[in-house]
């Protein structure tokens, strides 16, 4: 991006090193304590790069970055929360300005919000980027909302955003990973980085090779895909007598808004014997992308049953107990990998987690009677 002559400004809560020690944009010399910023020393750069830690005051910091963005529209302006759920401290700035600037003021912000998201059992305040709120406010193509699952996807998403600053400026909301930062599944090759592209939806390459055998197509987003694809039932294990579930395809919805309806429809058409479509998510049923995606998916799937698998509705984004988190997360995986020859258990709760503040559910939704 810097080589293309596009200046970059990155601020946020621990933006210099990254909250999860993943960025290392600023390196400190331990002998003289002087900082060194490698991207400012890039010999091929033709534009400026700056990175600053911002205070733990989301409303003030985001309000400033919004103003900076609209006054410097040719600069890629990025603000990163320490945890995605902290964005609720800046809800006024989001509601009054970022999502409605075009309609209300005739402005075209292109601010990027990086909101670390994923369920690792760390509690309600460390688990949610409040994706449902942005999707509820999305209309008339006023936002881009994404939950990328690989390094290449993240790279090409930011690069696309930079290249569209003048021709098609829109705010970009990114549910960025936490535990996935150290997960080998997100690794991308140099070829994918150098010559790849942004894909709003990623089909299941392995399932595509056995498309006629697929009976259940599961749509998911973000970290849950890593949990599902690394489950031993995905590959099977003869020694442990775990049967491979060849009848299940896992499709990643990388872009939540604008929703990639055409891409999803094309992917579903490639599984001619599919008997049902499942939306699986980690978030409670009243959060995450389900309520937004449900009517759109119902139009796509037609007569096929459309089902939900995830946590039950809850007033809190996540459990406050690691033990309950692990139980509920395992129950979600069990429902996804339930035999596709039999309908999903649509009673609630589905897991033996009596007393849990957040159980899991599988529901049948419209699209199939």
Short mmCIF file of C-alpha atoms in Angstrom, two decimals:
data_model
loop_
_atom_site.label_atom_id
_atom_site.label_comp_id
_atom_site.label_asym_id
_atom_site.label_seq_id
_atom_site.Cartn_x
_atom_site.Cartn_y
_atom_site.Cartn_z
CA UNK A 1 0.00 0.00 0.00
CA UNK A 2 2.85 2.37 0.84
CA UNK A 3 4.57 1.46 -2.41
CA UNK A 4 1.38 2.46 -4.23
CA UNK A 5 1.68 5.94 -2.75
CA UNK A 6 -1.18 5.60 -0.25
CA UNK A 7 -0.39 6.97 3.21
CA UNK A 8 -1.42 4.93 6.25
CA UNK A 9 -2.42 6.00 9.73
CA UNK A 10 -2.93 3.31 12.40
CA UNK A 11 -4.07 4.12 15.93
CA UNK A 12 -5.69 2.15 18.70
CA UNK A 13 -5.38 0.57 22.08
CA UNK A 14 -1.96 -1.12 21.89
CA UNK A 15 -1.81 -0.56 18.12
CA UNK A 16 1.98 -0.23 18.09
CA UNK A 17 2.68 -3.77 19.26
CA UNK A 18 -0.82 -5.18 18.81
CA UNK A 19 -2.83 -6.27 21.84
CA UNK A 20 -1.86 -9.88 21.16
CA UNK A 21 1.77 -8.98 20.35
CA UNK A 22 1.02 -9.64 16.70
CA UNK A 23 2.01 -6.44 14.96
CA UNK A 24 5.36 -5.18 16.26
CA UNK A 25 5.00 -2.00 14.22
CA UNK A 26 7.25 -0.19 16.72
CA UNK A 27 10.44 -1.80 17.99
CA UNK A 28 12.31 -0.31 20.97
CA UNK A 29 16.08 -0.48 21.29
CA UNK A 30 16.69 -1.91 24.75
CA UNK A 31 20.02 -0.08 25.06
CA UNK A 32 19.00 3.48 24.24
CA UNK A 33 15.16 3.02 24.35
CA UNK A 34 14.78 4.71 20.98
CA UNK A 35 11.85 3.47 18.89
CA UNK A 36 12.29 2.12 15.37
CA UNK A 37 9.37 1.79 12.93
CA UNK A 38 10.34 -0.58 10.09
CA UNK A 39 7.58 0.59 7.73
CA UNK A 40 8.94 4.14 7.97
CA UNK A 41 12.26 2.81 6.70
CA UNK A 42 10.81 0.91 3.74
CA UNK A 43 13.03 1.97 0.82
CA UNK A 44 10.32 1.43 -1.81
CA UNK A 45 7.60 3.38 0.03
CA UNK A 46 6.31 6.51 -1.64
CA UNK A 47 3.91 7.57 1.14
CA UNK A 48 3.99 8.17 4.88
CA UNK A 49 3.23 5.64 7.62
CA UNK A 50 2.32 6.50 11.20
CA UNK A 51 1.21 4.36 14.13
CA UNK A 52 0.17 5.54 17.60
CA UNK A 53 -1.36 4.04 20.72
CA UNK A 54 -4.63 5.78 21.56
CA UNK A 55 -6.21 6.20 25.01
CA UNK A 56 -8.71 3.71 26.40
CA UNK A 57 -11.49 6.15 25.58
CA UNK A 58 -13.27 4.73 22.58
CA UNK A 59 -15.73 7.58 21.97
CA UNK A 60 -13.04 10.29 22.02
CA UNK A 61 -10.48 8.32 20.02
CA UNK A 62 -12.92 7.11 17.38
CA UNK A 63 -14.48 10.56 17.07
CA UNK A 64 -11.05 12.03 16.37
CA UNK A 65 -10.17 9.33 13.82
CA UNK A 66 -13.49 9.83 12.05
CA UNK A 67 -12.76 13.54 11.75
CA UNK A 68 -9.23 12.82 10.59
CA UNK A 69 -10.56 10.41 7.98
CA UNK A 70 -13.09 12.74 6.41
CA UNK A 71 -10.47 15.50 6.25
CA UNK A 72 -7.82 13.19 4.73
CA UNK A 73 -9.87 10.91 2.45
CA UNK A 74 -6.87 9.70 0.42
CA UNK A 75 -5.16 8.26 3.51
CA UNK A 76 -5.94 4.78 4.83
CA UNK A 77 -7.04 5.53 8.41
CA UNK A 78 -7.30 2.52 10.74
CA UNK A 79 -8.40 2.34 14.37
CA UNK A 80 -8.08 -0.87 16.38
CA UNK A 81 -9.92 -1.76 19.57
CA UNK A 82 -8.11 -3.70 22.24
CA UNK A 83 -11.04 -6.14 22.26
CA UNK A 84 -13.94 -5.98 19.83
CA UNK A 85 -16.58 -5.66 22.52
CA UNK A 86 -15.03 -2.38 23.66
CA UNK A 87 -16.43 -0.71 20.55
CA UNK A 88 -19.72 -0.28 22.41
CA UNK A 89 -18.06 2.62 24.23
CA UNK A 90 -18.12 4.52 20.93
CA UNK A 91 -21.64 3.66 19.85
CA UNK A 92 -22.63 7.31 19.58
CA UNK A 93 -19.85 8.01 17.07
CA UNK A 94 -20.83 4.94 15.06
CA UNK A 95 -24.57 5.66 15.03
CA UNK A 96 -24.44 9.40 14.45
CA UNK A 97 -21.53 9.62 12.06
CA UNK A 98 -19.77 6.57 10.67
CA UNK A 99 -22.73 4.52 9.40
CA UNK A 100 -24.97 7.43 8.42
CA UNK A 101 -22.50 10.05 7.20
CA UNK A 102 -23.39 9.59 3.54
CA UNK A 103 -27.15 9.97 4.02
CA UNK A 104 -27.05 12.67 6.70
CA UNK A 105 -24.11 14.83 5.75
CA UNK A 106 -23.12 13.85 2.22
CA UNK A 107 -19.75 12.68 3.52
CA UNK A 108 -17.94 9.53 2.42
CA UNK A 109 -15.85 8.15 5.29
CA UNK A 110 -13.57 5.18 4.67
CA UNK A 111 -12.44 4.58 8.25
CA UNK A 112 -11.30 1.02 9.01
CA UNK A 113 -12.25 -0.49 12.38
CA UNK A 114 -10.27 -3.54 13.49
CA UNK A 115 -12.28 -5.31 16.18
CA UNK A 116 -10.66 -8.45 17.68
CA UNK A 117 -13.36 -11.12 17.81
CA UNK A 118 -13.63 -14.79 18.71
CA UNK A 119 -14.81 -17.05 21.49
CA UNK A 120 -11.96 -18.48 23.56
CA UNK A 121 -13.68 -18.65 26.93
CA UNK A 122 -12.23 -15.35 28.17
CA UNK A 123 -15.62 -13.94 29.15
CA UNK A 124 -18.23 -11.53 27.76
CA UNK A 125 -15.98 -8.47 27.42
CA UNK A 126 -13.34 -10.33 25.42
CA UNK A 127 -15.53 -12.30 23.04
CA UNK A 128 -17.63 -10.12 20.76
CA UNK A 129 -17.18 -7.39 18.19
CA UNK A 130 -20.94 -6.82 18.23
CA UNK A 131 -21.19 -7.80 14.58
CA UNK A 132 -24.98 -7.81 14.83
CA UNK A 133 -25.06 -4.07 15.50
CA UNK A 134 -23.16 -3.17 12.37
CA UNK A 135 -25.28 -5.50 10.27
CA UNK A 136 -28.44 -3.99 11.72
CA UNK A 137 -27.22 -0.54 10.63
CA UNK A 138 -26.09 -1.68 7.19
CA UNK A 139 -28.27 -0.45 4.33
CA UNK A 140 -27.88 1.02 0.86
CA UNK A 141 -24.26 -0.21 0.76
CA UNK A 142 -23.05 2.12 3.52
CA UNK A 143 -20.50 -0.31 5.04
CA UNK A 144 -18.25 -3.25 4.39
CA UNK A 145 -18.29 -5.89 7.15
CA UNK A 146 -15.86 -8.80 7.00
CA UNK A 147 -14.62 -11.68 9.11
CA UNK A 148 -11.58 -13.04 7.23
CA UNK A 149 -10.07 -16.42 8.09
CA UNK A 150 -6.62 -16.36 6.47
CA UNK A 151 -3.63 -14.03 6.33
CA UNK A 152 -4.08 -13.61 2.58
CA UNK A 153 -7.75 -12.72 2.97
CA UNK A 154 -6.89 -10.06 5.55
CA UNK A 155 -4.09 -8.68 3.40
CA UNK A 156 -6.18 -8.45 0.24
CA UNK A 157 -9.12 -7.00 2.19
CA UNK A 158 -6.99 -4.10 3.44
CA UNK A 159 -5.36 -3.67 0.06
CA UNK A 160 -8.74 -3.51 -1.66
CA UNK A 161 -9.89 -0.94 0.88
CA UNK A 162 -6.85 1.21 0.15
CA UNK A 163 -7.33 1.01 -3.61
CA UNK A 164 -11.00 2.04 -3.28
CA UNK A 165 -10.43 5.13 -1.12
CA UNK A 166 -11.20 7.49 -3.99
CA UNK A 167 -13.41 5.45 -6.29
CA UNK A 168 -15.68 3.70 -3.77
CA UNK A 169 -15.04 4.87 -0.19
CA UNK A 170 -16.91 2.99 2.53
CA UNK A 171 -16.19 2.33 6.21
CA UNK A 172 -14.75 -1.15 6.72
CA UNK A 173 -15.56 -3.18 9.83
CA UNK A 174 -13.20 -6.14 10.32
CA UNK A 175 -13.74 -8.84 12.92
CA UNK A 176 -10.06 -9.57 13.41
CA UNK A 177 -8.84 -12.82 15.02
CA UNK A 178 -7.35 -13.51 18.42
CA UNK A 179 -6.46 -17.18 18.87
CA UNK A 180 -6.27 -17.57 15.08
CA UNK A 181 -3.20 -15.33 15.07
CA UNK A 182 -1.17 -18.35 16.17
CA UNK A 183 -3.20 -21.04 14.41
CA UNK A 184 -1.43 -22.73 11.46
CA UNK A 185 -4.79 -22.93 9.65
CA UNK A 186 -4.66 -19.21 8.82
CA UNK A 187 -1.22 -19.46 7.23
CA UNK A 188 -1.07 -18.22 3.63
CA UNK A 189 1.59 -18.93 1.06
CA UNK A 190 3.64 -16.21 -0.60
CA UNK A 191 1.84 -17.09 -3.83
CA UNK A 192 -1.55 -16.40 -2.21
CA UNK A 193 -0.27 -13.10 -0.85
CA UNK A 194 1.44 -11.96 -4.04
CA UNK A 195 -1.06 -13.13 -6.65
CA UNK A 196 -4.26 -13.83 -4.73
CA UNK A 197 -7.39 -11.74 -4.32
CA UNK A 198 -10.17 -11.00 -1.87
CA UNK A 199 -12.88 -13.67 -1.82
CA UNK A 200 -16.18 -12.74 -0.11
CA UNK A 201 -16.95 -16.46 0.21
CA UNK A 202 -14.65 -19.50 0.24
CA UNK A 203 -16.04 -22.87 -0.81
CA UNK A 204 -14.95 -26.18 0.70
CA UNK A 205 -12.27 -27.48 -1.69
CA UNK A 206 -12.20 -30.94 -0.13
CA UNK A 207 -15.97 -31.33 -0.15
CA UNK A 208 -16.10 -30.13 -3.74
CA UNK A 209 -14.14 -33.23 -4.77
CA UNK A 210 -16.93 -35.41 -3.33
CA UNK A 211 -19.81 -33.04 -4.07
CA UNK A 212 -22.32 -35.80 -4.84
CA UNK A 213 -21.88 -37.21 -1.32
CA UNK A 214 -22.58 -33.90 0.48
CA UNK A 215 -25.90 -33.87 2.29
CA UNK A 216 -25.40 -30.94 4.69
CA UNK A 217 -23.90 -27.61 3.70
CA UNK A 218 -22.71 -25.58 6.68
CA UNK A 219 -22.17 -21.84 6.36
CA UNK A 220 -20.00 -20.24 9.02
CA UNK A 221 -17.72 -17.27 9.55
CA UNK A 222 -14.46 -16.51 11.31
CA UNK A 223 -12.92 -18.58 14.08
CA UNK A 224 -15.69 -21.18 14.19
CA UNK A 225 -14.49 -22.45 10.82
CA UNK A 226 -11.11 -23.27 12.36
CA UNK A 227 -12.82 -25.21 15.14
CA UNK A 228 -14.99 -27.11 12.68
CA UNK A 229 -12.31 -27.94 10.13
CA UNK A 230 -9.87 -29.11 12.82
CA UNK A 231 -12.44 -31.38 14.48
CA UNK A 232 -11.32 -35.05 14.17
CA UNK A 233 -14.66 -35.91 12.54
CA UNK A 234 -13.63 -33.82 9.55
CA UNK A 235 -10.86 -36.24 8.53
CA UNK A 236 -11.77 -39.29 10.60
CA UNK A 237 -9.45 -41.31 12.80
CA UNK A 238 -9.34 -45.08 12.35
CA UNK A 239 -7.32 -45.68 15.51
CA UNK A 240 -9.82 -43.77 17.64
CA UNK A 241 -12.74 -45.22 15.65
CA UNK A 242 -13.88 -41.75 14.57
CA UNK A 243 -15.81 -41.87 11.31
CA UNK A 244 -15.07 -39.26 8.65
CA UNK A 245 -18.10 -37.13 7.85
CA UNK A 246 -17.85 -36.93 4.09
CA UNK A 247 -21.45 -35.74 3.83
CA UNK A 248 -20.71 -32.27 5.26
CA UNK A 249 -19.34 -29.24 3.42
CA UNK A 250 -18.01 -26.19 5.28
CA UNK A 251 -18.37 -22.88 3.46
CA UNK A 252 -16.82 -19.72 4.86
CA UNK A 253 -18.74 -16.47 4.53
CA UNK A 254 -15.85 -14.00 4.69
CA UNK A 255 -17.85 -10.87 3.85
CA UNK A 256 -21.04 -10.35 5.81
CA UNK A 257 -22.03 -7.06 4.18
CA UNK A 258 -22.65 -6.60 1.34
CA UNK A 259 -23.82 -10.20 1.66
CA UNK A 260 -22.36 -12.45 -1.08
CA UNK A 261 -25.69 -13.96 -2.12
CA UNK A 262 -24.65 -14.76 -5.69
CA UNK A 263 -21.47 -16.52 -4.60
CA UNK A 264 -23.31 -18.56 -1.98
CA UNK A 265 -26.03 -19.55 -4.45
CA UNK A 266 -23.41 -20.67 -6.95
CA UNK A 267 -21.62 -22.72 -4.30
CA UNK A 268 -24.83 -24.40 -3.14
CA UNK A 269 -25.67 -25.32 -6.72
CA UNK A 270 -22.47 -27.35 -6.77
CA UNK A 271 -23.87 -29.76 -4.16
CA UNK A 272 -26.77 -31.36 -6.06
CA UNK A 273 -27.70 -33.84 -3.30
CA UNK A 274 -27.65 -31.42 -0.37
CA UNK A 275 -30.62 -32.04 1.91
CA UNK A 276 -30.22 -29.05 4.22
CA UNK A 277 -28.31 -25.82 4.78
CA UNK A 278 -27.02 -24.83 8.22
CA UNK A 279 -25.89 -21.46 9.53
CA UNK A 280 -23.46 -22.12 12.38
CA UNK A 281 -22.08 -19.44 14.68
CA UNK A 282 -20.44 -19.08 18.08
CA UNK A 283 -22.46 -16.06 19.13
CA UNK A 284 -25.88 -16.30 20.84
CA UNK A 285 -28.82 -16.52 18.48
CA UNK A 286 -29.78 -12.87 19.01
CA UNK A 287 -26.22 -11.76 18.21
CA UNK A 288 -23.72 -12.47 15.46
CA UNK A 289 -24.82 -12.57 11.81
CA UNK A 290 -27.73 -15.04 12.01
CA UNK A 291 -30.68 -12.64 12.28
CA UNK A 292 -29.27 -10.60 9.40
CA UNK A 293 -28.36 -13.56 7.20
CA UNK A 294 -31.50 -15.60 7.82
CA UNK A 295 -33.93 -13.91 5.37
CA UNK A 296 -31.21 -13.59 2.75
CA UNK A 297 -30.35 -17.27 3.03
CA UNK A 298 -34.02 -18.24 2.96
CA UNK A 299 -34.29 -16.65 -0.49
CA UNK A 300 -31.18 -18.52 -1.63
CA UNK A 301 -31.92 -22.02 -0.35
CA UNK A 302 -35.47 -22.19 -1.69
CA UNK A 303 -37.12 -25.46 -0.66
CA UNK A 304 -34.12 -26.76 1.27
CA UNK A 305 -34.40 -26.73 5.08
CA UNK A 306 -32.47 -23.83 6.59
CA UNK A 307 -31.27 -24.46 10.13
CA UNK A 308 -29.46 -22.56 12.87
CA UNK A 309 -26.79 -24.04 15.12
CA UNK A 310 -25.30 -21.93 17.89
CA UNK A 311 -25.82 -20.60 21.38
CA UNK A 312 -29.30 -19.77 22.59
CA UNK A 313 -30.44 -16.14 22.88
CA UNK A 314 -28.68 -14.38 25.72
CA UNK A 315 -28.35 -10.92 27.23
CA UNK A 316 -24.58 -11.36 27.44
CA UNK A 317 -22.25 -12.00 24.48
CA UNK A 318 -20.58 -15.01 26.12
CA UNK A 319 -20.32 -17.19 29.19
CA UNK A 320 -18.40 -15.94 32.20
CA UNK A 321 -17.04 -19.41 32.80
CA UNK A 322 -14.38 -21.20 30.75
CA UNK A 323 -15.92 -24.55 31.70
CA UNK A 324 -19.35 -23.58 30.35
CA UNK A 325 -17.73 -22.09 27.27
CA UNK A 326 -15.98 -25.37 26.49
CA UNK A 327 -19.19 -27.36 27.00
CA UNK A 328 -21.24 -25.10 24.76
CA UNK A 329 -18.56 -24.88 22.09
CA UNK A 330 -18.32 -28.67 21.98
CA UNK A 331 -22.12 -28.90 21.72
CA UNK A 332 -22.09 -26.64 18.65
CA UNK A 333 -19.52 -28.88 16.95
CA UNK A 334 -21.54 -31.96 17.88
CA UNK A 335 -24.64 -30.52 16.24
CA UNK A 336 -22.80 -29.61 13.06
CA UNK A 337 -21.33 -33.09 12.82
CA UNK A 338 -24.53 -34.90 13.74
CA UNK A 339 -25.30 -37.47 11.07
CA UNK A 340 -26.65 -35.72 8.00
CA UNK A 341 -28.77 -38.81 7.33
CA UNK A 342 -30.95 -37.72 10.25
CA UNK A 343 -32.47 -34.28 10.85
CA UNK A 344 -30.81 -32.04 13.41
CA UNK A 345 -32.28 -32.11 16.90
CA UNK A 346 -34.37 -28.96 16.90
CA UNK A 347 -35.31 -29.12 20.59
CA UNK A 348 -33.65 -26.68 22.97
CA UNK A 349 -31.35 -26.93 24.78
CA UNK A 350 -29.54 -29.68 22.90
CA UNK A 351 -26.66 -30.19 25.32
CA UNK A 352 -26.66 -31.58 28.83
CA UNK A 353 -25.63 -28.27 30.34
CA UNK A 354 -28.28 -27.70 32.98
CA UNK A 355 -27.65 -24.46 34.81
CA UNK A 356 -25.50 -23.04 32.04
CA UNK A 357 -26.12 -19.35 31.42
CA UNK A 358 -25.70 -19.90 27.68
CA UNK A 359 -26.73 -23.23 26.21
CA UNK A 360 -26.73 -24.13 22.54
CA UNK A 361 -29.53 -24.66 20.11
CA UNK A 362 -30.33 -26.08 16.75
CA UNK A 363 -33.45 -24.70 15.09
CA UNK A 364 -35.21 -25.20 11.82
CA UNK A 365 -36.02 -21.90 10.18
CA UNK A 366 -38.06 -20.80 7.24
CA UNK A 367 -37.04 -22.05 3.85
CA UNK A 368 -38.46 -25.52 4.31
CA UNK A 369 -41.83 -25.39 5.92
#
